[in-house]
C-alpha positions as semicolon CSV with decimal commas, in nm:
position;residue;x (nm);y (nm);z (nm)
1;X;-0,760;-1,379;2,961
2;X;-0,764;-1,001;2,990
3;X;-0,424;-0,998;3,160
4;X;-0,278;-1,233;2,896
5;X;-0,398;-1,004;2,615
6;X;-0,246;-0,712;2,803
7;X;0,087;-0,895;2,822
8;X;0,074;-0,965;2,449
9;X;0,004;-0,597;2,390
10;X;0,304;-0,501;2,603
11;X;0,535;-0,734;2,408
12;X;0,406;-0,607;2,073
13;X;0,453;-0,247;2,189
14;X;0,807;-0,323;2,303
15;X;0,894;-0,462;1,959
16;X;0,742;-0,160;1,784
17;X;0,434;-0,333;1,644
18;X;0,178;-0,076;1,756
19;X;-0,100;-0,213;1,535
20;X;-0,080;-0,552;1,705
21;X;-0,036;-0,384;2,044
22;X;-0,359;-0,193;1,998
23;X;-0,549;-0,503;1,880
24;X;-0,438;-0,703;2,183
25;X;-0,511;-0,412;2,417
26;X;-0,864;-0,381;2,278
27;X;-0,923;-0,754;2,322
28;X;-0,792;-0,737;2,677
29;X;-1,012;-0,442;2,765
30;X;-1,315;-0,618;2,616
31;X;-1,245;-0,932;2,818
32;X;-1,177;-0,748;3,143
33;X;-1,440;-0,756;3,418
34;X;-1,544;-0,426;3,570
35;X;-1,328;-0,269;3,838
36;X;-0,962;-0,335;3,901
37;X;-0,889;-0,549;3,594
38;X;-1,062;-0,313;3,352
39;X;-0,873;-0,020;3,507
40;X;-0,546;-0,205;3,459
41;X;-0,611;-0,295;3,095
42;X;-0,700;0,061;3,006
43;X;-0,401;0,213;3,187
44;X;-0,139;-0,054;3,120
45;X;-0,229;-0,165;2,767
46;X;-0,456;0,083;2,589
47;X;-0,322;0,413;2,725
48;X;0,048;0,368;2,637
49;X;-0,033;0,222;2,295
50;X;-0,265;0,509;2,204
51;X;-0,008;0,760;2,331
52;X;0,266;0,606;2,116
53;X;0,031;0,625;1,819
54;X;-0,025;0,995;1,892
55;X;-0,398;0,941;1,946
56;X;-0,430;1,202;2,218
57;X;-0,810;1,215;2,257
58;X;-0,847;0,837;2,264
59;X;-0,562;0,812;2,515
60;X;-0,745;1,061;2,737
61;X;-1,063;0,852;2,707
62;X;-0,874;0,535;2,807
63;X;-0,733;0,717;3,108
64;X;-1,080;0,835;3,210
65;X;-1,207;0,476;3,203
66;X;-0,910;0,359;3,411
67;X;-0,967;0,628;3,673
68;X;-1,341;0,559;3,691
69;X;-1,301;0,181;3,712
70;X;-1,030;0,201;3,977
71;X;-1,243;0,426;4,192
72;X;-1,557;0,216;4,149
73;X;-1,392;-0,126;4,176
74;X;-1,565;-0,328;4,453
75;X;-1,246;-0,521;4,527
76;X;-1,052;-0,206;4,600
77;X;-0,683;-0,184;4,520
78;X;-0,577;-0,547;4,543
79;X;-0,211;-0,632;4,600
80;X;-0,023;-0,911;4,426
81;X;0,074;-1,009;4,074
82;X;-0,260;-0,908;3,922
83;X;-0,306;-0,610;4,152
84;X;-0,327;-0,251;4,043
85;X;-0,328;0,073;4,239
86;X;-0,320;0,452;4,211
87;X;0,062;0,486;4,208
88;X;0,086;0,244;3,915
89;X;-0,192;0,422;3,730
90;X;-0,016;0,756;3,789
91;X;0,304;0,604;3,646
92;X;0,130;0,492;3,326
93;X;-0,036;0,831;3,303
94;X;0,303;1,004;3,338
95;X;0,463;0,792;3,067
96;X;0,173;0,870;2,834
97;X;0,218;1,241;2,902
98;X;0,590;1,205;2,833
99;X;0,526;1,023;2,506
100;X;0,287;1,299;2,399
101;X;0,542;1,569;2,486
102;X;0,373;1,701;2,801
103;X;0,669;1,706;3,038
104;X;0,512;1,919;3,311
105;X;0,213;1,687;3,344
106;X;0,452;1,391;3,341
107;X;0,650;1,540;3,628
108;X;0,337;1,599;3,835
109;X;0,213;1,242;3,795
110;X;0,554;1,079;3,856
111;X;0,599;1,285;4,171
112;X;0,260;1,159;4,292
113;X;0,349;0,801;4,202
114;X;0,691;0,816;4,369
115;X;0,555;0,976;4,686
116;X;0,309;0,689;4,728
117;X;0,576;0,419;4,692
118;X;0,820;0,281;4,947
119;X;1,176;0,401;4,890
120;X;1,386;0,145;4,705
121;X;1,097;-0,062;4,570
122;X;1,045;-0,135;4,197
123;X;0,752;0,108;4,188
124;X;0,963;0,383;4,339
125;X;1,248;0,311;4,095
126;X;1,011;0,321;3,798
127;X;0,856;0,652;3,901
128;X;1,196;0,806;3,979
129;X;1,338;0,709;3,639
130;X;1,034;0,841;3,451
131;X;1,065;1,166;3,646
132;X;1,432;1,178;3,545
133;X;1,333;1,141;3,180
134;X;1,090;1,431;3,218
135;X;1,369;1,644;3,367
136;X;1,638;1,549;3,117
137;X;1,579;1,833;2,871
138;X;1,601;2,127;3,110
139;X;1,737;1,981;3,437
140;X;1,995;1,725;3,322
141;X;2,192;1,732;3,648
142;X;1,881;1,656;3,853
143;X;1,784;1,381;3,610
144;X;2,125;1,216;3,631
145;X;2,130;1,245;4,010
146;X;1,791;1,074;4,038
147;X;1,914;0,785;3,826
148;X;2,227;0,755;4,039
149;X;2,006;0,742;4,347
150;X;1,820;0,446;4,197
151;X;2,149;0,268;4,125
152;X;2,268;0,339;4,480
153;X;1,953;0,203;4,641
154;X;1,867;-0,093;4,416
155;X;2,126;-0,373;4,378
156;X;2,187;-0,486;4,017
157;X;2,034;-0,827;4,092
158;X;1,706;-0,656;4,189
159;X;1,702;-0,404;3,906
160;X;1,412;-0,498;3,682
161;X;1,438;-0,514;3,304
162;X;1,194;-0,224;3,279
163;X;1,422;-0,014;3,502
164;X;1,720;-0,100;3,284
165;X;1,522;0,004;2,977
166;X;1,432;0,336;3,140
167;X;1,797;0,391;3,236
168;X;1,907;0,333;2,877
169;X;1,642;0,573;2,751
170;X;1,763;0,832;3,000
171;X;2,123;0,781;2,890
172;X;2,014;0,861;2,535
173;X;1,829;1,173;2,645
174;X;2,135;1,296;2,836
175;X;2,390;1,205;2,569
176;X;2,425;1,561;2,437
177;X;2,391;1,732;2,776
178;X;2,728;1,762;2,954
179;X;2,598;1,856;3,299
180;X;2,700;1,766;3,653
181;X;2,651;1,397;3,738
182;X;2,587;1,300;3,374
183;X;2,940;1,162;3,327
184;X;2,908;0,975;3,658
185;X;2,583;0,818;3,544
186;X;2,732;0,722;3,209
187;X;3,017;0,545;3,388
188;X;2,786;0,366;3,632
189;X;2,576;0,239;3,344
190;X;2,886;0,130;3,152
191;X;2,995;-0,088;3,445
192;X;2,647;-0,210;3,542
193;X;2,652;-0,591;3,552
194;X;2,415;-0,767;3,309
195;X;2,096;-0,914;3,459
196;X;2,247;-1,263;3,442
197;X;2,598;-1,393;3,384
198;X;2,713;-1,651;3,127
199;X;2,594;-1,936;3,350
200;X;2,250;-1,784;3,398
201;X;2,307;-1,670;3,757
202;X;2,167;-1,336;3,867
203;X;2,417;-1,049;3,882
204;X;2,556;-0,964;4,226
């Protein structure tokens, strides 16, 4: 139930309905048992919603709960669909920092998240693309190069929708920054195959 509320919160946040996103996140956090699940609901649902609403102090409180629950969870850091771990928490923390305009803190947390992930995995790609967003304003060449590295290492058929969303956000951030590699990234994104073709088959 907690995970389902969290998913509803994520969808509402994606569509821009932050009021509904917060309501669902609160319900999910209230339904979550102590430990891993409660950590996930606070980091994955409450934290990003509060950050997007500009509620800095409450976002910090949600992060504190996530950190405490993850550390105290008797099940440890369980793998799998409903699993949650420190690299993922660091990623959510970084995106919250980025939303609140704290790029240096975002860089620190994405670097920690990326370093703990296996190269080429979805977690690594997510952390790398968030780091690129944090670098876009003052290191556009580095940001573009990181994104190109993701596209080189992850085939289009294995590029998650969230990675595509982060790539599009990065393209927007780099639009007015004519630096090295930015034009290359723009071209790679222009020719990136869609997730599925007209028949519903995954892109090659």
